[in-house]
Structures are given as structure tokens and as C-alpha cells.
PDB file of C-alpha atoms in Angstrom:
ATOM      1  CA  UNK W   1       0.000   0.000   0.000  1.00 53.00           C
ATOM      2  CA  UNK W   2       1.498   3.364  -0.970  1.00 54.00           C
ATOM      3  CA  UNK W   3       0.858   6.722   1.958  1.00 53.00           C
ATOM      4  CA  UNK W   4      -2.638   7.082   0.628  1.00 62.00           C
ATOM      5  CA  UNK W   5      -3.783   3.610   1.781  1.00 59.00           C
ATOM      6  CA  UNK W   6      -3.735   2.634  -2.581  1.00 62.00           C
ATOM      7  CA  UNK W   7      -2.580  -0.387  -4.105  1.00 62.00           C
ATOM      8  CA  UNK W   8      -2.160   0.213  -8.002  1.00 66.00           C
ATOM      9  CA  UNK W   9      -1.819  -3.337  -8.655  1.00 74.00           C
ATOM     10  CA  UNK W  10      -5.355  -3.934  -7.615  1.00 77.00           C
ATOM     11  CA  UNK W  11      -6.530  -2.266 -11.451  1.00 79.00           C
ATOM     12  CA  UNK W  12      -4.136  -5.193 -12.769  1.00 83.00           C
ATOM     13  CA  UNK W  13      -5.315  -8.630 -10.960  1.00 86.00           C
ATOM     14  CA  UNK W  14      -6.902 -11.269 -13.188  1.00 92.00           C
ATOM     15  CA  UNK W  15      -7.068 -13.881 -10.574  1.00 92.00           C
ATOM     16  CA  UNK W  16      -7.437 -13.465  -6.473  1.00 88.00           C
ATOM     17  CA  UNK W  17      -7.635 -16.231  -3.886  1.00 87.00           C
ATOM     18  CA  UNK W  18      -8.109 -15.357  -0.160  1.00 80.00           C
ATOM     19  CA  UNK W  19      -8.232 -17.585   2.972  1.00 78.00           C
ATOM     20  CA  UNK W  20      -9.903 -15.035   5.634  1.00 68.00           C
ATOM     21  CA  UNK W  21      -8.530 -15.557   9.219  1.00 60.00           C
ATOM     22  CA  UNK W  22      -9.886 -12.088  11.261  1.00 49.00           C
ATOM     23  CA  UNK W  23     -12.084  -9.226  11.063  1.00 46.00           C
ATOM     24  CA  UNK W  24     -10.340  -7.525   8.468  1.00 46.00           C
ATOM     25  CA  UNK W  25     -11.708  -9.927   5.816  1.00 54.00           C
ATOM     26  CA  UNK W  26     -14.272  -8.050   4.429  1.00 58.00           C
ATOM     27  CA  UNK W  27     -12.340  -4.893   4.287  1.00 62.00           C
ATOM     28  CA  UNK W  28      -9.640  -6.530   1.977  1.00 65.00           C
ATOM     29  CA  UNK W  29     -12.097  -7.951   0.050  1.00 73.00           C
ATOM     30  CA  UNK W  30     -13.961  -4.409  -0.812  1.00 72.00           C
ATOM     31  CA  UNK W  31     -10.397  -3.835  -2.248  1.00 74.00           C
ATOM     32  CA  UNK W  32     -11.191  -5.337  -5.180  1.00 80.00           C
ATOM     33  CA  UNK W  33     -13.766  -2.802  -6.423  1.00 78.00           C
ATOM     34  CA  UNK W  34     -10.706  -1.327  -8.480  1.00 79.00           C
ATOM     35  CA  UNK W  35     -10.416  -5.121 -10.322  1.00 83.00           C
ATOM     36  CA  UNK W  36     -13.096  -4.658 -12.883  1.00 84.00           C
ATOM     37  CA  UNK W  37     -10.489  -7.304 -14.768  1.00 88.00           C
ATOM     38  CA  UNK W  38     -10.664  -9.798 -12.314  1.00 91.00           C
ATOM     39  CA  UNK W  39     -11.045 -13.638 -13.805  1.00 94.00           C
ATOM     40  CA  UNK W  40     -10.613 -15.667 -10.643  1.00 93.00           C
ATOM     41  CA  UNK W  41     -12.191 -14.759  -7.653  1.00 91.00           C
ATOM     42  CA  UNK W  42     -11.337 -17.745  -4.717  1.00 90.00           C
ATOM     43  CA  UNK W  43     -12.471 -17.000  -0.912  1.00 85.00           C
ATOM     44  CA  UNK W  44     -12.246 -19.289   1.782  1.00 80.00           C
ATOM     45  CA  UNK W  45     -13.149 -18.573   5.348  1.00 72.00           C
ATOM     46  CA  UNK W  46     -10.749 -20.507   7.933  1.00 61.00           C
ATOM     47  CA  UNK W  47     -12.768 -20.345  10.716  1.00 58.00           C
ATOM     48  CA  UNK W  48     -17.091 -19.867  10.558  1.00 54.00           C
ATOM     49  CA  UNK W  49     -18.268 -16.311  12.315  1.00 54.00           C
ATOM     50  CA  UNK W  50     -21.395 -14.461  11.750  1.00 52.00           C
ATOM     51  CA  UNK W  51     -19.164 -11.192  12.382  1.00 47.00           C
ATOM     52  CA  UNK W  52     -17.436 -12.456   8.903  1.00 52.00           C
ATOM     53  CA  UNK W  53     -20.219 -13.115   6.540  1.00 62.00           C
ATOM     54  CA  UNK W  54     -19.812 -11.866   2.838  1.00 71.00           C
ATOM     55  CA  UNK W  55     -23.507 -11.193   2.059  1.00 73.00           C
ATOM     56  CA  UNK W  56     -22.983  -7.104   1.900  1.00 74.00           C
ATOM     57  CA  UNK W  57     -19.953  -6.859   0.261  1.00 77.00           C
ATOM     58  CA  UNK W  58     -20.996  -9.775  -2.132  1.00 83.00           C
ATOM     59  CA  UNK W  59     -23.652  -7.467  -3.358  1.00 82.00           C
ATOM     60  CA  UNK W  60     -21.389  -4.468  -4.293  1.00 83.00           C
ATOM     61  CA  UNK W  61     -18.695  -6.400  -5.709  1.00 86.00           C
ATOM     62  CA  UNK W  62     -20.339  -9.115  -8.220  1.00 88.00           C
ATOM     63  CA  UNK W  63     -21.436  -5.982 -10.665  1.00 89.00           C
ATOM     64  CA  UNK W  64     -18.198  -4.540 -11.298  1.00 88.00           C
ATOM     65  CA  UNK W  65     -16.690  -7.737 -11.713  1.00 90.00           C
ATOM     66  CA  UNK W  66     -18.396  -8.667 -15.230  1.00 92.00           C
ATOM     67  CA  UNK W  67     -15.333 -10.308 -16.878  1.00 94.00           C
ATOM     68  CA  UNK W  68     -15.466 -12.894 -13.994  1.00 94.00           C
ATOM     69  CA  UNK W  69     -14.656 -16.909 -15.230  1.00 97.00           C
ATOM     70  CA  UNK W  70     -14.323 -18.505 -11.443  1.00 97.00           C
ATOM     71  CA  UNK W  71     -16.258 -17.821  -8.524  1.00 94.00           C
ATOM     72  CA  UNK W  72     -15.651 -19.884  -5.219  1.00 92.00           C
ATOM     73  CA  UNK W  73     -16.744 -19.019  -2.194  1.00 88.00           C
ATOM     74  CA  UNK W  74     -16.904 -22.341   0.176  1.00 87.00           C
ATOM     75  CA  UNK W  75     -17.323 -22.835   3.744  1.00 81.00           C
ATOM     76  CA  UNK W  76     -19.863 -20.913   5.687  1.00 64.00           C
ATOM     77  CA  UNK W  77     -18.633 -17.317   4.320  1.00 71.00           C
ATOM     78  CA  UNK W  78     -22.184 -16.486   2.402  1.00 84.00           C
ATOM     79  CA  UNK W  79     -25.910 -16.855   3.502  1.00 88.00           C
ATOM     80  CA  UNK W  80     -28.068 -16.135   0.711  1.00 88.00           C
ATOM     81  CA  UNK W  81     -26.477 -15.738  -2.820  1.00 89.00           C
ATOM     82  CA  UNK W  82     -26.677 -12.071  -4.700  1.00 87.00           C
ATOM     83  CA  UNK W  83     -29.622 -11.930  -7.546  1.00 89.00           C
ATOM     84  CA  UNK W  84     -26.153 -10.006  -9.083  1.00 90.00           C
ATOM     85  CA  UNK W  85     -24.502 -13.099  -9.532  1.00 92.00           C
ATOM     86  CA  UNK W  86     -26.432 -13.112 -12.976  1.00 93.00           C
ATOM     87  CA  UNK W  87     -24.591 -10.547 -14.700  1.00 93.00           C
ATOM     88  CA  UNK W  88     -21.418 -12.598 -14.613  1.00 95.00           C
ATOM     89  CA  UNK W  89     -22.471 -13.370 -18.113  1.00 95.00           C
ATOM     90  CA  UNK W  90     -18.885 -14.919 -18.250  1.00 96.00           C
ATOM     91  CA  UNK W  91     -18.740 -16.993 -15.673  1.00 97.00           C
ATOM     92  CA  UNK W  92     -17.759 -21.336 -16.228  1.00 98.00           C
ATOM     93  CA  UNK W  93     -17.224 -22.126 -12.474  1.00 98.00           C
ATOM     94  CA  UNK W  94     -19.759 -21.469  -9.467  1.00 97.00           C
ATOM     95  CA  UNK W  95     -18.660 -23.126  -6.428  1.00 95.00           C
ATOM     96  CA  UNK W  96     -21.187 -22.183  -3.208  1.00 93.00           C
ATOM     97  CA  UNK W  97     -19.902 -25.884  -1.192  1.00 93.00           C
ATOM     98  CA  UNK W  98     -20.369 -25.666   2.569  1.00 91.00           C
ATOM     99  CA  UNK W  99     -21.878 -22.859   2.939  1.00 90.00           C
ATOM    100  CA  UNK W 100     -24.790 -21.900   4.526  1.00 90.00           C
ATOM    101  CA  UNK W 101     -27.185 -20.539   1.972  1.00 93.00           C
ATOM    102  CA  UNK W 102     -30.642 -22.372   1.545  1.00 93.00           C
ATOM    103  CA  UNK W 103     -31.420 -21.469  -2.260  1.00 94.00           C
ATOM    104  CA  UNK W 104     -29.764 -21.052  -5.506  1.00 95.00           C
ATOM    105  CA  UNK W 105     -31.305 -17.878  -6.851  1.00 93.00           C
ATOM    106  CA  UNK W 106     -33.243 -17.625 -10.537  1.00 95.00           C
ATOM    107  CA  UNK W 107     -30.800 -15.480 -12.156  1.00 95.00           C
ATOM    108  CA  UNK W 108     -27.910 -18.304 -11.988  1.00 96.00           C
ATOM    109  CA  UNK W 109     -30.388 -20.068 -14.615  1.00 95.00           C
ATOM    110  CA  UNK W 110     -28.933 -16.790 -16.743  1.00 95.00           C
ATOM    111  CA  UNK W 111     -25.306 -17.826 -16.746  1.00 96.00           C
ATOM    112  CA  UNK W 112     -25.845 -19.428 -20.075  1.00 95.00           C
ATOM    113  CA  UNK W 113     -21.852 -20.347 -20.440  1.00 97.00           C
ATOM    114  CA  UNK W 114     -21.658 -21.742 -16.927  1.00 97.00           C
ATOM    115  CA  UNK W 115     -20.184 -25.472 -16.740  1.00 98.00           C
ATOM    116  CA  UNK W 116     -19.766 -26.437 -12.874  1.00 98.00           C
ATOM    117  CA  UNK W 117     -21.930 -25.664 -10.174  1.00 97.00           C
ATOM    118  CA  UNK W 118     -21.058 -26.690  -6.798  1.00 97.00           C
ATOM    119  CA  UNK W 119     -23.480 -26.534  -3.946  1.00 96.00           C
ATOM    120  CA  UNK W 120     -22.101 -29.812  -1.709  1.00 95.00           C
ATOM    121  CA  UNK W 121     -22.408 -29.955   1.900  1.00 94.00           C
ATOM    122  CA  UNK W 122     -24.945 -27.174   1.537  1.00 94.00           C
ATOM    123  CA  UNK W 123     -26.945 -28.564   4.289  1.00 94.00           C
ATOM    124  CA  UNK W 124     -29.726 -25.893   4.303  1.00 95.00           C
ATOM    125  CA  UNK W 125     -30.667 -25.728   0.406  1.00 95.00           C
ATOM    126  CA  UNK W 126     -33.844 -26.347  -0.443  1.00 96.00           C
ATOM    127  CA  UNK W 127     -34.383 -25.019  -4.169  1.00 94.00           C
ATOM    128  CA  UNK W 128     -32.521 -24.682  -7.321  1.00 95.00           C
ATOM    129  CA  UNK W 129     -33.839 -22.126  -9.849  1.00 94.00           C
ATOM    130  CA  UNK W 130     -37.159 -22.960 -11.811  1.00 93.00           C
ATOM    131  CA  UNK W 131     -34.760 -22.262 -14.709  1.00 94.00           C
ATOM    132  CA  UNK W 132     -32.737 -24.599 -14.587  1.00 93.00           C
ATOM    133  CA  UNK W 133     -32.974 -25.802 -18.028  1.00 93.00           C
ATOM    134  CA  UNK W 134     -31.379 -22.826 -19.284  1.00 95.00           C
ATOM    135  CA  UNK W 135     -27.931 -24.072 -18.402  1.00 96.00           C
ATOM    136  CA  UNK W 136     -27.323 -25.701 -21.608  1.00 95.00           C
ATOM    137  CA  UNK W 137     -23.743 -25.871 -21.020  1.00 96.00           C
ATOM    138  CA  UNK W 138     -23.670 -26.781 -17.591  1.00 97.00           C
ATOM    139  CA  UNK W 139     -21.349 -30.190 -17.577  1.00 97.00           C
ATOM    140  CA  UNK W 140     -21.177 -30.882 -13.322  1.00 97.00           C
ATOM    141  CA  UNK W 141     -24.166 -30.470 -10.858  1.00 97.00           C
ATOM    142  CA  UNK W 142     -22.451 -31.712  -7.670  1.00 96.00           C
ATOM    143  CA  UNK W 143     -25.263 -31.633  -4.746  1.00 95.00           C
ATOM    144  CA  UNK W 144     -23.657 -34.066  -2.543  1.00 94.00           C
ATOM    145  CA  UNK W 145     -25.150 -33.538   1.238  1.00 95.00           C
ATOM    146  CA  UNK W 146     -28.033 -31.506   0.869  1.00 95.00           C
ATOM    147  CA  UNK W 147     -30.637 -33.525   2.412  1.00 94.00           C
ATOM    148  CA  UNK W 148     -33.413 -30.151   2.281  1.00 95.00           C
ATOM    149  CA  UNK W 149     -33.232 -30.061  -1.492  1.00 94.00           C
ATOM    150  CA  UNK W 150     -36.693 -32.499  -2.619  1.00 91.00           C
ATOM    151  CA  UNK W 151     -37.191 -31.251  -5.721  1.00 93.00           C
ATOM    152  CA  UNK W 152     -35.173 -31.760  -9.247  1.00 94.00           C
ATOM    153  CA  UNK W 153     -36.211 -28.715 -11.656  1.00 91.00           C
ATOM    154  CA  UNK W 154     -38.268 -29.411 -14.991  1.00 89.00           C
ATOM    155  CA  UNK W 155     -36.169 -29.764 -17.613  1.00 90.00           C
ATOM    156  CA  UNK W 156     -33.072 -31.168 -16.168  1.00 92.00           C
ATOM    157  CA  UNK W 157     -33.572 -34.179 -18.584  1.00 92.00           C
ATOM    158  CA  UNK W 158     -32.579 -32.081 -21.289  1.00 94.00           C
ATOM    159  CA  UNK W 159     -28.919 -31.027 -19.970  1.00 96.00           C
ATOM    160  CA  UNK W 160     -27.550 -33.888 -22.121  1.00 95.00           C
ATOM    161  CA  UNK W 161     -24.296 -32.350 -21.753  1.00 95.00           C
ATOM    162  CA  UNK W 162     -24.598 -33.230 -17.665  1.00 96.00           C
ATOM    163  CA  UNK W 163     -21.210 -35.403 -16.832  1.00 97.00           C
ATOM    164  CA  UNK W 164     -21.974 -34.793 -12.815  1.00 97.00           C
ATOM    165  CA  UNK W 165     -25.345 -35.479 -11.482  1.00 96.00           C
ATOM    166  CA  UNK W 166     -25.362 -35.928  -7.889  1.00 93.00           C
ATOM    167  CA  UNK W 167     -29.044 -36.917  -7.118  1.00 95.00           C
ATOM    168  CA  UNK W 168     -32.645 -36.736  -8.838  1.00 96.00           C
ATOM    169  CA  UNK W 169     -35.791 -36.942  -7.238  1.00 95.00           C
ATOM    170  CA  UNK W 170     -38.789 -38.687  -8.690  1.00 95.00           C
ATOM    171  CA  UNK W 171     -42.230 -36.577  -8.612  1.00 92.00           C
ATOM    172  CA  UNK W 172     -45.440 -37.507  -9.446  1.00 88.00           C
ATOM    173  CA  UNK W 173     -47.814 -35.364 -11.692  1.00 85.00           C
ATOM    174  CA  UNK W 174     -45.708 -32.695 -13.718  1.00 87.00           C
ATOM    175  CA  UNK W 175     -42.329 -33.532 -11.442  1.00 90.00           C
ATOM    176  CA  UNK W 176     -39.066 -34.468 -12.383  1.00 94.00           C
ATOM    177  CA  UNK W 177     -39.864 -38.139 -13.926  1.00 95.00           C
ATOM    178  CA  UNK W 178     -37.427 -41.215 -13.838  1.00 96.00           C
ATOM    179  CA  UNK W 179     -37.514 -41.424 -18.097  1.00 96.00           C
ATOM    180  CA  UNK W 180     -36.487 -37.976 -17.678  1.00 96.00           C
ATOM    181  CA  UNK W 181     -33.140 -39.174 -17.685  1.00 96.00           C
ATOM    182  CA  UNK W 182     -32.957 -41.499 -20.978  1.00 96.00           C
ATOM    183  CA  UNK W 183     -31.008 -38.488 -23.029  1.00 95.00           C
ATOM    184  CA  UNK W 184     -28.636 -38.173 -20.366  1.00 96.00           C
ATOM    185  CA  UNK W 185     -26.108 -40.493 -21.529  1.00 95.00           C
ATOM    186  CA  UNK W 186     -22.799 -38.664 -20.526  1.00 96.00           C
ATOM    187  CA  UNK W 187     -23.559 -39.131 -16.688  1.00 96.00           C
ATOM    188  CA  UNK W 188     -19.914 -40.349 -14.696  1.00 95.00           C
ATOM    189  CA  UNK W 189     -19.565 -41.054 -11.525  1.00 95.00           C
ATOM    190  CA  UNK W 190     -22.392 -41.634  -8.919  1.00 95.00           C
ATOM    191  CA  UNK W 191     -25.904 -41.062  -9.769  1.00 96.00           C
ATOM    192  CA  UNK W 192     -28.232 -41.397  -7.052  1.00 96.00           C
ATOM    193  CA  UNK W 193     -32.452 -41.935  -7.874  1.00 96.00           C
ATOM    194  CA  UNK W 194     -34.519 -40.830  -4.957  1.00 94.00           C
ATOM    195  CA  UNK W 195     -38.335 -41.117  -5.080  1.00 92.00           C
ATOM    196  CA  UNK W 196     -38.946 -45.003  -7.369  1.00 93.00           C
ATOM    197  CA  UNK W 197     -42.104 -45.190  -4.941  1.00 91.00           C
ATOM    198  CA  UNK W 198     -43.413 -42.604  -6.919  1.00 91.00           C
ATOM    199  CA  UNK W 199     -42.704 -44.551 -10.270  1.00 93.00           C
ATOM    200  CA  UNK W 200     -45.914 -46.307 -11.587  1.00 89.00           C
ATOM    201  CA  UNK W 201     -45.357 -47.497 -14.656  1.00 92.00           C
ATOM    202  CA  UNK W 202     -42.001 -49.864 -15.011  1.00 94.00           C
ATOM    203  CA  UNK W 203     -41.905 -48.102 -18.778  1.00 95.00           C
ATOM    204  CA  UNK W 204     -41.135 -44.975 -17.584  1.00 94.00           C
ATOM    205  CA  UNK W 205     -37.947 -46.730 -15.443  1.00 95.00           C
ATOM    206  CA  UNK W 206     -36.829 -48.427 -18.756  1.00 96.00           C
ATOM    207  CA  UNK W 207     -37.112 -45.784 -20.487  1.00 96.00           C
ATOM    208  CA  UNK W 208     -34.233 -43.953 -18.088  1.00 95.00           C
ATOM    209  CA  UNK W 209     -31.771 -46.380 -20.241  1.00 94.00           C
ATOM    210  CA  UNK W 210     -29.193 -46.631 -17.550  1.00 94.00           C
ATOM    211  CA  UNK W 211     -28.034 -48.984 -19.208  1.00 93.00           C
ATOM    212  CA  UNK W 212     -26.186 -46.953 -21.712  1.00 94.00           C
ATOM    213  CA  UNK W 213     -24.863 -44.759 -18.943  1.00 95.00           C
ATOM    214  CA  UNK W 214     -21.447 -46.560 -19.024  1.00 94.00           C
ATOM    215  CA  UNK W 215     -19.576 -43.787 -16.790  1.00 95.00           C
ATOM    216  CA  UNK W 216     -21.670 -44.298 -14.138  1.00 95.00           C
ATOM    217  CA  UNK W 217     -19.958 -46.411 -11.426  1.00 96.00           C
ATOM    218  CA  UNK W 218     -22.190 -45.920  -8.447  1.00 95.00           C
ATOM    219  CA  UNK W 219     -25.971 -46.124  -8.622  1.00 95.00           C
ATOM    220  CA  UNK W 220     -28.206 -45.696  -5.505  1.00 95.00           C
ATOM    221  CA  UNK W 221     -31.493 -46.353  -6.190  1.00 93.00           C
ATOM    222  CA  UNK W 222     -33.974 -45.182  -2.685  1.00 92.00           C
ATOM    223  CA  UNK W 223     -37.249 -46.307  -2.572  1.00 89.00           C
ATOM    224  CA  UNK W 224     -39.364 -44.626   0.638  1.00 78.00           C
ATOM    225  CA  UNK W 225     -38.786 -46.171   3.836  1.00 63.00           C
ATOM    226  CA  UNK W 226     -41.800 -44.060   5.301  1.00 64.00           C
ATOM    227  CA  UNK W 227     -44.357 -46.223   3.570  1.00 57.00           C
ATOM    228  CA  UNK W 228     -45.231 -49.732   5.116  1.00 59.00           C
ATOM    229  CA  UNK W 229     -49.175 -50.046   4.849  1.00 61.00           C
ATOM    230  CA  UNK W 230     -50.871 -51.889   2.049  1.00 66.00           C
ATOM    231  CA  UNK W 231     -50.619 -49.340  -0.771  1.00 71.00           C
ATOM    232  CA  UNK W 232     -47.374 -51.010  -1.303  1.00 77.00           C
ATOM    233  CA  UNK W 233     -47.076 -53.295  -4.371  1.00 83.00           C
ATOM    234  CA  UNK W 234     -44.063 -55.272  -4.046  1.00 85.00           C
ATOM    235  CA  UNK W 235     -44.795 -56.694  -7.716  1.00 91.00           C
ATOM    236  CA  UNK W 236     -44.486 -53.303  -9.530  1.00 90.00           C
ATOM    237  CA  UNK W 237     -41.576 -52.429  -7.094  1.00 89.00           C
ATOM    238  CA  UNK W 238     -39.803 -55.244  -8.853  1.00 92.00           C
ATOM    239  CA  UNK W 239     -40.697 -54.504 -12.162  1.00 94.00           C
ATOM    240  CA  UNK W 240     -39.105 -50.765 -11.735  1.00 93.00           C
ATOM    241  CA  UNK W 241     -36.191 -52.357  -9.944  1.00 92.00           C
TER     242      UNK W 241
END
């Protein structure tokens, strides 16, 4: 910092990682209102405080940083994610993992060039944008550990482009349905199917074609352990199965 307090490199950064250890996080952080360049933006709080939260200067920052490609901010630093975030028109990496927000806003649905979007160990999410189909490029959905989020967003089926699919959840009526996945043939990894209870019609389960999936290497298929009375038809269970 020169006498006046001013760092001229600041107009020059392109990328920026930051592990936070004391109050004067957020302050150093507000520094980078002069990086209207800035590509990589990588925060990562050591230890959780309330006292350290990024939610205020989140919503400054995001709209001056427009040329933005990575975004990471893990581990209990954020509550609820800026509606800003959608004018990183840019942005190919979203990485919210451990922290304690409980929804994905809409305007993430208008990151059109957006690949990976992390939201693991987010323990209080319960929605993902309405949206979500918009995210045509998107090539990793990792939702590991959220055990709020019950509902896979319409459309999904048609991100055929999806490598990373940590869960679905079957729905009846107009919900997320199993044969939903059947274009989906670039899935790696573990896939797991929540909701077969809800699956009345074995087609619809052969039509997933997991079959042709050959980069999964973990399925975990959940039927509902809350229902044990006689609408249960162990025939058609096996038929999905």
C-alpha cells in the first residue's frame, strides 16, 4: 500500500484467492472494487463467524466484476447468494460448497456459459432455480449432502451435456420423472435416484436407459422407507427395480 492507503496493482489482478482468518476480511475484500479485470475470484473462510459473513460486500462487488470466469466461495462465508450473480455473463465455475445458503437464486439459470456448479455440503438448500434448463452448457451439478433439497427442476432431462449429477428426485404429476433421464447419456460417476415409490409405470424406469450410462460407477437407487401399509405393491416395485 502506498501513503494514501492505494494499491495500483489492484486495477491489474486477473485472478485473487483469499483464505480469511480475522475481522479484516471483508475490508480486503472491498479492495477489489478497483479489479473490474478480475477472472478468478477464490475466498475461503478458515474459521465460521457471523461477524465475517460476505452477504454485503458480495452485493457491491459481483457488478463490477463482469469479466469474472471462477467464482468460489466455500465454507460458511455467504448466507443467501446475490440476484447479481447473474450478470457474470462470463462466468464457467460457481462453487457455493459448505456454505450456509438455503437457495440457488433464478438469475444463476442466466449464466448461459456456466459449466460447474457446486453446492455440496450445503446442508440448508432447499431449491434450485425454476430455470434450470437454461444451463445448456452446464457439464457438473455436484449436490452431494443436501438432504433439504426435494425437488429436481423441470427440464433437467434435457442437460444432455450433464457429466456430474449428484441426485434426482422422482415426482409424481408434472415432477421431475425417472424417463427424464434417458437423453442423459454422458452421466460419470455416482448417480443417485430418490423417489422409485413414486414410479408407476415400469416403462417410464426403462425408459431412463441406464443402461447406456457406461460412466456411471455408483448407482443408488432409494425407494421410501416411510411407507409400510398396504398401498405397497411389491410386484411393480420389482418390475421398476
Amino acid at each position: 500500500m502506498d501513503v494514501n492507503g492505494r494499491n495500483e496493482a489492484f486495477e491489474k489482478f486477473r485472478h485473487f484467492s483469499y483464505l480469511g482468518h480475522g475481522s479484516a476480511e471483508n475490508g480486503k475484500l472491498e479492495e477489489l472494487h478497483r479489479s473490474e479485470r478480475l477472472r478468478t475470484l477464490i475466498t475461503k473462510s478458515a474459521v465460521y463467524s457471523p461477524h465475517l459473513l460476505l452477504d454485503n460486500v458480495l452485493v457491491d462487488l459481483l457488478p463490477r466484476l463482469l469479466f469474472m470466469r471462477v467464482l468460489s466461495l466455500t465454507q460458511n462465508t455467504i448466507t443467501d447468494v446475490p440476484r447479481s450473480v447473474g450478470v457474470l455473463k462470463h462466468l464457467r465455475y460457481l462453487n457455493f460448497s459448505q456454505t450456509v445458503i438455503n437457495q440457488v437464486p433464478e438469475e444463476v439459470s442466466e449464466l448461459y456459459n456456466l459449466q460447474s456448479l457446486l453446492v455440496s455440503d450445503c446442508t440448508l438448500l432447499t431449491s434450485l432455480p425454476v430455470s434450470f434448463h437454461k444451463l445448456i452448457n452446464l457439464r457438473h451439478l455436484d449436490m452431494f449432502n443436501t438432504p433439504l433439497l426435494k425437488k429436481t427442476p423441470l427440464g433437467m432431462g434435457g442437460l444432455t451435456s450433464l457429466q456430474t449429477l449428484s441426485k434426482v428426485i422422482i415426482e409424481r404429476g408434472n415432477g421431475f420423472k425417472v424417463s427424464d433421464l434417458k437423453d442423459m447419456l454422458n452421466l460419470q460417476g455416482e448417480l443417485s435416484i430418490k423417489g422409485l415409490e413414486k414410479v408407476t409405470d415400469p416403462q417410464q424406469a426403462k425408459d431412463a436407459k441406464l443402461e447406456e450410462k457406461k460412466g456411471l460407477v455408483s448407482l443408488d437407487m432409494e425407494w421410501s422407507d416411510n411407507v409400510f401399509d398396504d398401498s405397497r405393491n411389491s410386484i411393480l416395485e420389482y418390475e421398476v427395480f
